[in-house]
Coordinates of N, CA and C and ligand atoms in Angstrom, one line a residue:
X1 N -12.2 19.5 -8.4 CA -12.8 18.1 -8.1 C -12.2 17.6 -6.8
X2 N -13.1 17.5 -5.8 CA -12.7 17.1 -4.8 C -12.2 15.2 -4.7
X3 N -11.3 14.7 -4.2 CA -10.8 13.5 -4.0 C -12.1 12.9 -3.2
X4 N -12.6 11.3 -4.0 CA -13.2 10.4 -3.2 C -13.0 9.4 -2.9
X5 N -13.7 8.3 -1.9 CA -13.6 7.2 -1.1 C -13.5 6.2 -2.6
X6 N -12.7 5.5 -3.2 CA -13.1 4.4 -3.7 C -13.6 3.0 -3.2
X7 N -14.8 2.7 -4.6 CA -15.3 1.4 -4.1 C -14.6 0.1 -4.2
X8 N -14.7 -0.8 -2.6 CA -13.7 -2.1 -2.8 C -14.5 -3.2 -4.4
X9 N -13.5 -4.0 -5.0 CA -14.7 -4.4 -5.5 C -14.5 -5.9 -5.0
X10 N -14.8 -6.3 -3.9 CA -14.9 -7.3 -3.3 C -15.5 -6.7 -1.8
X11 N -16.5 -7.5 -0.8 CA -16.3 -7.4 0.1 C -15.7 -7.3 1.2
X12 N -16.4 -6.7 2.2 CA -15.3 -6.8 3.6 C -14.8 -8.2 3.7
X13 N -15.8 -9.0 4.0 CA -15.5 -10.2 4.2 C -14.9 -11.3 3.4
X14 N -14.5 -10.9 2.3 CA -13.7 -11.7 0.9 C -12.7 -12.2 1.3
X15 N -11.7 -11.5 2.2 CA -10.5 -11.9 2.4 C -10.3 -12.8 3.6
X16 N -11.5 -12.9 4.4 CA -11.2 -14.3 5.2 C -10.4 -15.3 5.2
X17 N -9.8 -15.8 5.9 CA -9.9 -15.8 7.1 C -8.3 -15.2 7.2
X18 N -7.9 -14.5 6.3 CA -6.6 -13.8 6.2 C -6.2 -12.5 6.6
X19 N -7.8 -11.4 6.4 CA -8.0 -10.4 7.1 C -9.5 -10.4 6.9
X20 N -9.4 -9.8 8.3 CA -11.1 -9.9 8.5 C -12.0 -9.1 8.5
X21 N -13.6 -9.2 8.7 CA -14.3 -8.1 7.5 C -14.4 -6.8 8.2
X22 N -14.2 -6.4 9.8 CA -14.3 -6.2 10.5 C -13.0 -4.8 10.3
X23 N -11.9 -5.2 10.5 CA -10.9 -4.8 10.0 C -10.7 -3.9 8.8
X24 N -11.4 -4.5 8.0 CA -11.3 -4.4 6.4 C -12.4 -3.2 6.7
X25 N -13.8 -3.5 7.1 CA -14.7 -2.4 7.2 C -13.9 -0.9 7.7
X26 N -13.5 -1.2 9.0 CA -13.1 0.1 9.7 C -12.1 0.9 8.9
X27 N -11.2 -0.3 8.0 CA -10.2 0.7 7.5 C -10.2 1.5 6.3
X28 N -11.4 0.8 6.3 CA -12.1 1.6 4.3 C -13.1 2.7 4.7
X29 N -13.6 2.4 5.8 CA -15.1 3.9 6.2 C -14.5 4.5 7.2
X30 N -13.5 4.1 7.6 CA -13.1 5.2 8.3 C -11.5 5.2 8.8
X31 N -10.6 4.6 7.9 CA -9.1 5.4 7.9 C -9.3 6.2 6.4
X32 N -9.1 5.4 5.5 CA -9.2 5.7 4.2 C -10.3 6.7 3.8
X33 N -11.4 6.9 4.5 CA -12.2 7.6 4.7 C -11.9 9.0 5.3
X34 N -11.3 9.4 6.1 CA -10.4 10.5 6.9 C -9.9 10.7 6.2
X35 N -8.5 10.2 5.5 CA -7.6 10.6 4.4 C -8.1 11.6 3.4
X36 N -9.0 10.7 2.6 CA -9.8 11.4 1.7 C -10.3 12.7 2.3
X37 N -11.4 12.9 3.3 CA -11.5 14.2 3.9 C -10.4 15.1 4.4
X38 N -9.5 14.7 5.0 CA -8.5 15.4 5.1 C -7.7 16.6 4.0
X39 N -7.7 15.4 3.1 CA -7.0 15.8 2.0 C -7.7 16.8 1.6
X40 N -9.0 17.0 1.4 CA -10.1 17.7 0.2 C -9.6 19.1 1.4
X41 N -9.9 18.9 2.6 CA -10.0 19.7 3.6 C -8.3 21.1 3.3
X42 N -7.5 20.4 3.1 CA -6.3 20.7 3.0 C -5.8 20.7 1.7
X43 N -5.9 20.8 0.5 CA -6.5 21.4 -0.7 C -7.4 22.5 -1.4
X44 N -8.1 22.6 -0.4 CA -9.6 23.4 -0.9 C -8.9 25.0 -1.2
X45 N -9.7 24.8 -2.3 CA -9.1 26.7 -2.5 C -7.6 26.8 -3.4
X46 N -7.3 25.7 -3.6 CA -6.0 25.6 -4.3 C -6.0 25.2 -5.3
X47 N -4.6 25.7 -6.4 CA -4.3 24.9 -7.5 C -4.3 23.5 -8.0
X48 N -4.3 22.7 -6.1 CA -3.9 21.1 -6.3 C -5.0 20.5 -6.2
X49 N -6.6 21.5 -6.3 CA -7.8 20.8 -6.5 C -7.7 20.6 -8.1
X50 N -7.1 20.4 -9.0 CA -7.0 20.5 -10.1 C -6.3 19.4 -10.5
X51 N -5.4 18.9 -9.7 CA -4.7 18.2 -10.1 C -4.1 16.1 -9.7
X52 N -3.6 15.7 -10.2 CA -4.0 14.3 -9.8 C -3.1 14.0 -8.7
X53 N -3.8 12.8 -7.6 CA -2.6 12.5 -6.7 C -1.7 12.3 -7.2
X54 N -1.2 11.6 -7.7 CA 0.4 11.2 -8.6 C 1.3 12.5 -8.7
X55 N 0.2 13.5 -9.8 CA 1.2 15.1 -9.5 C 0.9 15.5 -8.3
X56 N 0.5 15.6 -7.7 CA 0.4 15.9 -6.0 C 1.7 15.5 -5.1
X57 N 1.7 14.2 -5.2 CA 2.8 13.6 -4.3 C 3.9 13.7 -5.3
X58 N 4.5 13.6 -6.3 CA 5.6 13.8 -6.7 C 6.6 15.6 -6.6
X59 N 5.3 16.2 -5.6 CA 6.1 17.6 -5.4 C 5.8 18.0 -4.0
X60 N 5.5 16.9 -3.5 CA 4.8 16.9 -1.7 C 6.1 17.6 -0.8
X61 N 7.6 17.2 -1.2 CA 7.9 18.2 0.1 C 7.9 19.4 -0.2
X62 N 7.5 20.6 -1.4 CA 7.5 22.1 -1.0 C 5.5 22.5 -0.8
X63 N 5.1 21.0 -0.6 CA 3.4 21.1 0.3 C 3.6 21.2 2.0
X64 N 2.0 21.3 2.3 CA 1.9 20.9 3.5 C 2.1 19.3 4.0
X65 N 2.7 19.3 4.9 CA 2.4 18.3 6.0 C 0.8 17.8 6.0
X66 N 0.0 18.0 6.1 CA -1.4 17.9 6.1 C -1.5 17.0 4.5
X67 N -1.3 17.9 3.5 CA -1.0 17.2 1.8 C -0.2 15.6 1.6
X68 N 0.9 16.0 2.9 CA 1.7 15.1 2.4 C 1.2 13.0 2.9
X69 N 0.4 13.6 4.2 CA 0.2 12.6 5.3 C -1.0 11.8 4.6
X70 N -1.8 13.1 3.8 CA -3.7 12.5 3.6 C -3.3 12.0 2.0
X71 N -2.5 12.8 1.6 CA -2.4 12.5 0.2 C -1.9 11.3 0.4
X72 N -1.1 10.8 0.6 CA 0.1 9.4 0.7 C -1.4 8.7 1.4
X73 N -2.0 9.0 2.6 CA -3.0 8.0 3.0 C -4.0 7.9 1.6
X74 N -4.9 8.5 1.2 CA -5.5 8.4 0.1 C -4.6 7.2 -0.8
X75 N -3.4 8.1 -1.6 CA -3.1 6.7 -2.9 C -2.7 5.2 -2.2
X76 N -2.3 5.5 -1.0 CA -1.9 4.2 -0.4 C -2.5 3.4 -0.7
X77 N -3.9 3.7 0.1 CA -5.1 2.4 0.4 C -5.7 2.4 -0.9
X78 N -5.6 3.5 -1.4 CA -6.3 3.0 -2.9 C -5.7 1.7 -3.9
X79 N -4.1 1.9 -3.8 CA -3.6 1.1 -4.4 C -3.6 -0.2 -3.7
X80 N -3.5 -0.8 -2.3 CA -3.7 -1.5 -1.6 C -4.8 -2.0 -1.2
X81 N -6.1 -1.4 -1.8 CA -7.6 -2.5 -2.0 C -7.2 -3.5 -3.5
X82 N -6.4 -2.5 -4.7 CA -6.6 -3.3 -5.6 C -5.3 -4.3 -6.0
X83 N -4.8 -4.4 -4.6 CA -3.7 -5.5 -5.2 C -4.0 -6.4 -4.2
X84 N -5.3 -6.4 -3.6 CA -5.4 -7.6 -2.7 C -6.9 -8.2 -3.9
X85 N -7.4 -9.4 -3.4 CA -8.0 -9.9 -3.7 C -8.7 -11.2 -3.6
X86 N -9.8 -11.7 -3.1 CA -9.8 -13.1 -2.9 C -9.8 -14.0 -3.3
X87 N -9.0 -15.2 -3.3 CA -8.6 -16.6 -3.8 C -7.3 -15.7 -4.4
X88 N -6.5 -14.9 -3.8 CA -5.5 -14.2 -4.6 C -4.4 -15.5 -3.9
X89 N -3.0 -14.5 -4.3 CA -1.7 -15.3 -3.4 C -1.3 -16.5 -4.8
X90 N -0.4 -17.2 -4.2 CA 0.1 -18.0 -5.0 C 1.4 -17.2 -5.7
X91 N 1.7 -17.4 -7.1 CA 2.8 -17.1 -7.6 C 2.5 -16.0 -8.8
X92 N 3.6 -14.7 -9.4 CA 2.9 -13.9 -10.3 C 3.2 -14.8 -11.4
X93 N 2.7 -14.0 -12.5 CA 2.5 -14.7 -13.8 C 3.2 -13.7 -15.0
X94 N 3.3 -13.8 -15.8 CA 3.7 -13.5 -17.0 C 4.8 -12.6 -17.0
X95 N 5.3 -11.5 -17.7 CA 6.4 -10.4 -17.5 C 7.2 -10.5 -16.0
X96 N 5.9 -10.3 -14.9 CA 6.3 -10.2 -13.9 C 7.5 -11.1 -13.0
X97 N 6.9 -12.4 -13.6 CA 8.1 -13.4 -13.3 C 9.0 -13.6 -13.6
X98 N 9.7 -13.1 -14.6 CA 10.7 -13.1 -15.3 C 11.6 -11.7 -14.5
X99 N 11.1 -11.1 -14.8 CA 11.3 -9.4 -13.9 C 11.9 -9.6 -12.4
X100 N 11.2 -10.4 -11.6 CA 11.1 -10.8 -10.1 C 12.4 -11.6 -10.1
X101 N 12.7 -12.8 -11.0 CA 13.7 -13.9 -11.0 C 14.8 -12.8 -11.4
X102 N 14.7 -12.0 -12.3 CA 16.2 -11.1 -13.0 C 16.3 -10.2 -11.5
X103 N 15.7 -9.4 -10.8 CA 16.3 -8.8 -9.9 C 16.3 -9.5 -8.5
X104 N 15.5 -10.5 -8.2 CA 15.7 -11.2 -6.5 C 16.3 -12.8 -6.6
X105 N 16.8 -12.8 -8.1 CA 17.1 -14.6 -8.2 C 16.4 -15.5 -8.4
X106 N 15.5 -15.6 -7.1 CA 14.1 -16.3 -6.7 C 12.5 -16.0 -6.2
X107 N 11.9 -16.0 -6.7 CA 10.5 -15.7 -5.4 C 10.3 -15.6 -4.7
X108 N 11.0 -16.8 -3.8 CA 11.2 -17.0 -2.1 C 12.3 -15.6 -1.8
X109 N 13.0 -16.0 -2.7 CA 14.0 -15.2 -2.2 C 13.5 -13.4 -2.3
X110 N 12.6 -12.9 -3.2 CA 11.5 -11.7 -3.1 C 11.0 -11.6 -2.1
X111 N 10.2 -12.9 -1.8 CA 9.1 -12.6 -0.3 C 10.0 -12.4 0.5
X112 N 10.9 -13.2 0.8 CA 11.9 -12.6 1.8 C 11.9 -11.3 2.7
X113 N 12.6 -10.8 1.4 CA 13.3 -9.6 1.5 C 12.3 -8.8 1.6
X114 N 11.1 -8.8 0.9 CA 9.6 -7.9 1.3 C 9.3 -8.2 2.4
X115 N 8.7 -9.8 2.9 CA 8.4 -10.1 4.4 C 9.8 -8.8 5.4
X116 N 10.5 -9.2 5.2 CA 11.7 -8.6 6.4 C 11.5 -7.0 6.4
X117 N 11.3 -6.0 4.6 CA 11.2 -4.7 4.8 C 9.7 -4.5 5.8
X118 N 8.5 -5.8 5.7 CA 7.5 -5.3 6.4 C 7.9 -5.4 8.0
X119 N 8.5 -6.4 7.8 CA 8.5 -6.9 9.8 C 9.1 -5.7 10.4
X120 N 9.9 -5.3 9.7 CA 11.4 -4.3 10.3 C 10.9 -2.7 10.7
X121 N 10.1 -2.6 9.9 CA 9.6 -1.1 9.5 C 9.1 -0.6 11.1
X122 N 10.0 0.2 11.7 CA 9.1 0.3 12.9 C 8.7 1.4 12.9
X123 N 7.9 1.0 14.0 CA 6.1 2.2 13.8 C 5.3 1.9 12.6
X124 N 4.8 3.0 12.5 CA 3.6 2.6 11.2 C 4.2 3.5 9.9
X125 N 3.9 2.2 9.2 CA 4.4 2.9 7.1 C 3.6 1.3 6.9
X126 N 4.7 1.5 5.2 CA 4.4 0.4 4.7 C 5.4 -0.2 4.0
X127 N 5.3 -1.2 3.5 CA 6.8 -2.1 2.5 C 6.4 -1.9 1.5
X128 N 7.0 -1.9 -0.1 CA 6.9 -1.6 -1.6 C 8.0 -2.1 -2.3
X129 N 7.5 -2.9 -3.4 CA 7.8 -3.2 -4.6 C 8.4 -2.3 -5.2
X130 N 9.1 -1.7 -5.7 CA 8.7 -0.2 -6.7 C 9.9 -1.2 -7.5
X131 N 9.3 -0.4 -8.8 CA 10.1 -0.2 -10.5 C 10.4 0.9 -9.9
X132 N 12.1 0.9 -10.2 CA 12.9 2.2 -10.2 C 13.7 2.2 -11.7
X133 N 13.8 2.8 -12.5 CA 14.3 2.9 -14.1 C 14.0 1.4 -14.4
X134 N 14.9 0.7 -14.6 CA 14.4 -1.1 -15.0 C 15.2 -1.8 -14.0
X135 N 14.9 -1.3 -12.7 CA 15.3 -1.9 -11.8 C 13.9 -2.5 -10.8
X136 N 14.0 -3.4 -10.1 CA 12.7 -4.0 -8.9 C 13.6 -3.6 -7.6
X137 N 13.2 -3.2 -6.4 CA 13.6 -2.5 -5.4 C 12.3 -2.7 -4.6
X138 N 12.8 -3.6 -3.0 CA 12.4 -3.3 -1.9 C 12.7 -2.7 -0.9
X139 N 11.8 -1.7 -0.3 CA 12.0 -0.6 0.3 C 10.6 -0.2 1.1
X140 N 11.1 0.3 2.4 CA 9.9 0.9 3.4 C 9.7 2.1 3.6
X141 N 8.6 3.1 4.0 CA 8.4 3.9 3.8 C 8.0 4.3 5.3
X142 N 8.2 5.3 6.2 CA 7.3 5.7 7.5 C 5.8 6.5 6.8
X143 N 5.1 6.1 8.3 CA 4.2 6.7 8.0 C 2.9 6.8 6.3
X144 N 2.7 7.5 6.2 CA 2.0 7.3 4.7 C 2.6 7.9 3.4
X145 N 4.2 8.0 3.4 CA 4.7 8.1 2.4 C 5.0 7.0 1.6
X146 N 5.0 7.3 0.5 CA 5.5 6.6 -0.9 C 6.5 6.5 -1.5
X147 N 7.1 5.9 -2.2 CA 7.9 5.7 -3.4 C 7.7 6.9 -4.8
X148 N 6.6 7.5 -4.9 CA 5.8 8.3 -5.9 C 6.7 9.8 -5.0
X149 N 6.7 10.1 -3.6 CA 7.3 11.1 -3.1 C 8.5 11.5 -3.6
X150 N 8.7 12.9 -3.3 CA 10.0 13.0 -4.2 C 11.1 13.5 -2.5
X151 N 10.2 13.1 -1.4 CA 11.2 12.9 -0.3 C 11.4 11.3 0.0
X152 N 10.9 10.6 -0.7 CA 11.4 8.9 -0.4 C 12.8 8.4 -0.8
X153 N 13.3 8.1 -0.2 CA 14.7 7.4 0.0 C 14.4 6.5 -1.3
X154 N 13.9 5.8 -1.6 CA 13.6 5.2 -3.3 C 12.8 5.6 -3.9
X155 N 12.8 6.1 -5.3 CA 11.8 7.0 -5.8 C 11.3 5.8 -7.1
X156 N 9.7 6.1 -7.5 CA 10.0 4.8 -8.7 C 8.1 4.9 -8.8
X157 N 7.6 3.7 -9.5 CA 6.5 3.0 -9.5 C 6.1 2.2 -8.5
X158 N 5.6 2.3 -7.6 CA 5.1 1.0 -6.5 C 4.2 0.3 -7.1
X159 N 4.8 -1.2 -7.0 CA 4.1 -2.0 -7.6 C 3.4 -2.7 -6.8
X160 N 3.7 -3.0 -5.5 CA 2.9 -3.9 -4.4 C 3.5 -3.2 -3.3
X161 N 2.4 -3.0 -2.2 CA 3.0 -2.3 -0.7 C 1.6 -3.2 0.4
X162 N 2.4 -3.1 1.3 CA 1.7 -4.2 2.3 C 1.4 -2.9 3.5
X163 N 0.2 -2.6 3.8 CA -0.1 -1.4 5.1 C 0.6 -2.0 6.6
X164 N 1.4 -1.6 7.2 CA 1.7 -2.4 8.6 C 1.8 -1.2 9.7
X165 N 0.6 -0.5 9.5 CA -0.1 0.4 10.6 C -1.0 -0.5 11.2
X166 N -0.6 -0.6 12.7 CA -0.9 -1.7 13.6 C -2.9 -1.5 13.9
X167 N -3.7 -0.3 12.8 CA -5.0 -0.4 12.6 C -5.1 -1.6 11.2
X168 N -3.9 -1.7 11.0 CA -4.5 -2.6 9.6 C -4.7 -4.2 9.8
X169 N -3.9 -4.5 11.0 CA -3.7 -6.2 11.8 C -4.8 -6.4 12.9
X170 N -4.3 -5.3 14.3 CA -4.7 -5.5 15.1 C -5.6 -6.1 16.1
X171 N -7.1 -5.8 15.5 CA -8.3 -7.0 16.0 C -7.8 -8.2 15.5
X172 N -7.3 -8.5 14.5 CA -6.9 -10.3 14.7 C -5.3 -10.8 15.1
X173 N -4.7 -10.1 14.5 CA -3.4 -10.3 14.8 C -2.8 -10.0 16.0
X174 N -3.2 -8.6 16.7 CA -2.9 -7.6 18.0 C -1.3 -7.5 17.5
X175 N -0.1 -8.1 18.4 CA 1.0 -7.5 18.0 C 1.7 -8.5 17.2
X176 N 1.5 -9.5 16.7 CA 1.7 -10.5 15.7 C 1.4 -9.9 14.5
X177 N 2.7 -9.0 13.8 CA 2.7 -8.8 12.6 C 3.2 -10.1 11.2
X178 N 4.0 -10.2 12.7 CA 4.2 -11.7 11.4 C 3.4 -11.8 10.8
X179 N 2.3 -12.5 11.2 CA 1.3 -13.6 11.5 C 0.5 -12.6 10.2
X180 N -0.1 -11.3 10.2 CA -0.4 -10.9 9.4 C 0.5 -10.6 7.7
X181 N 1.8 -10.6 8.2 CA 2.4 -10.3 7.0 C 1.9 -11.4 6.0
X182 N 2.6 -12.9 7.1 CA 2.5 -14.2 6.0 C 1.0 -14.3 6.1
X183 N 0.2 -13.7 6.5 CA -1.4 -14.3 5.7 C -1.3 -12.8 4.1
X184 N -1.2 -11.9 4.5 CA -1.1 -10.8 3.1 C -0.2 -11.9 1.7
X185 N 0.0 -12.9 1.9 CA 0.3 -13.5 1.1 C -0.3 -14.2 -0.1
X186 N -1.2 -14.8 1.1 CA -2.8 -15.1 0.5 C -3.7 -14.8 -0.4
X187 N -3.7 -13.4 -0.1 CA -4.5 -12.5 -0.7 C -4.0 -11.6 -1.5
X188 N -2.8 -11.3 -2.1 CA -1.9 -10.5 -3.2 C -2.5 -11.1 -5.0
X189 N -3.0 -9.7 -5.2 CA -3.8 -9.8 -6.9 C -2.4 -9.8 -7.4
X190 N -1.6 -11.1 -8.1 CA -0.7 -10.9 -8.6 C -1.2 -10.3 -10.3
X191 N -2.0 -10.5 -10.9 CA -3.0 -9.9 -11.6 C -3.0 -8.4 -12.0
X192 N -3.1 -8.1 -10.7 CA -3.2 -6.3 -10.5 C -1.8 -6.2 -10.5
X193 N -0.9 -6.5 -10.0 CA 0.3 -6.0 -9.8 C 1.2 -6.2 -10.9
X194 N 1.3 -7.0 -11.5 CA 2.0 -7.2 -12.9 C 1.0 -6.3 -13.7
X195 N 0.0 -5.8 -13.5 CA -0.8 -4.4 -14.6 C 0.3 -3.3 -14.4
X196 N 1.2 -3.1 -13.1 CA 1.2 -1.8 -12.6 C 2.8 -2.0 -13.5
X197 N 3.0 -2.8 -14.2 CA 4.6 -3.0 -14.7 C 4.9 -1.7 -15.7
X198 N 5.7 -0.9 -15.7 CA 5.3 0.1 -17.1 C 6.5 -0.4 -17.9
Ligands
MN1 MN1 -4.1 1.9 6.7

């Protein structure tokens, strides 16, 4: 079973005026779009057409390079359509808040430390949430690795990751990541992301 493109279930343009539809288009038909082909491309003929991303990437470093780059881009954006959402942002709700206050003290004090793992990350990755045993941990990744890898410096469940590949800002932001970090604020399905609690 070859890996495919998932559908957003919101528009390009939903997330206005925080990212734009333009943006959102390019990076769904054709980053996330590549990934997926990549991947199938670099797969094909193997045991790991059989198998789910999740077991894929949790044995990525004795894979290819090719496996490790499309596969990490594939679950990335997949998980990163569904933790955005519009009229999202604001504060989480139930379990998750309690969870968030026991390991960051505060909320502010969360965004923080997530805003700072996104600003800092240099080059292109991304920033992540993860549940590590019954711990909450922020932590950055290069490139399109994960937390799910079993070469990530934090290993765990990613619960929220912010993309800060300079295709994910750039037509609006250009080199103002800031500026895009605190709008991804906006738009975070706190919803979705307290789902991802195990
Ligand atoms: Mn991206």
């Amino acid at each position: 079973m070859a890996f495919t493109l998932p559908k957003l279930d919101y528009d390009y343009a939903a997330l206005e005026p925080h990212i734009d539809a333009r943006t959102m288009e390019i990076h769904h038909t054709k980053h996330h779009q590549g990934y997926v082909n990549k991947l199938n491309d670099a797969i094909a003929g193997s045991e790991l057409e059989n198998k789910s991303i999740e077991d894929i990437l949790k044995e990525v470093s004795r894979l290819s390079v090719a496996v490790r780059n499309n596969g990490g881009g594939h679950y990335n954006h997949s998980l990163f359509w569904k933790i955005m959402t519009p009229g999202g942002g604001g504060m989480p709700a139930g379990d998750l808040t309690d969870v968030i206050k026991l390991n960051f003290g505060t909320f502010d004090q969360f965004r923080e430390q997530f805003s700072n793992a996104a600003l800092t990350r240099f080059g292109s990755g991304w920033a992540w949430l993860v549940q590590s045993g019954n711990k909450l941990i922020v932590t950055s990744t290069p490139n399109q690795d994960n937390p799910l890898m079993d070469v990530a410096d934090v290993q765990g469940n990613p619960l929220l990751g912010i993309d800060v590949w300079e295709h994910a800002y750039y037509l609006k932001y250009q080199n103002r990541r800031n500026e895009y970090v605190d709008a991804f604020w906006n738009v975070i399905n706190w919803t979705a992301v307290g789902n991802r609690l195990k």
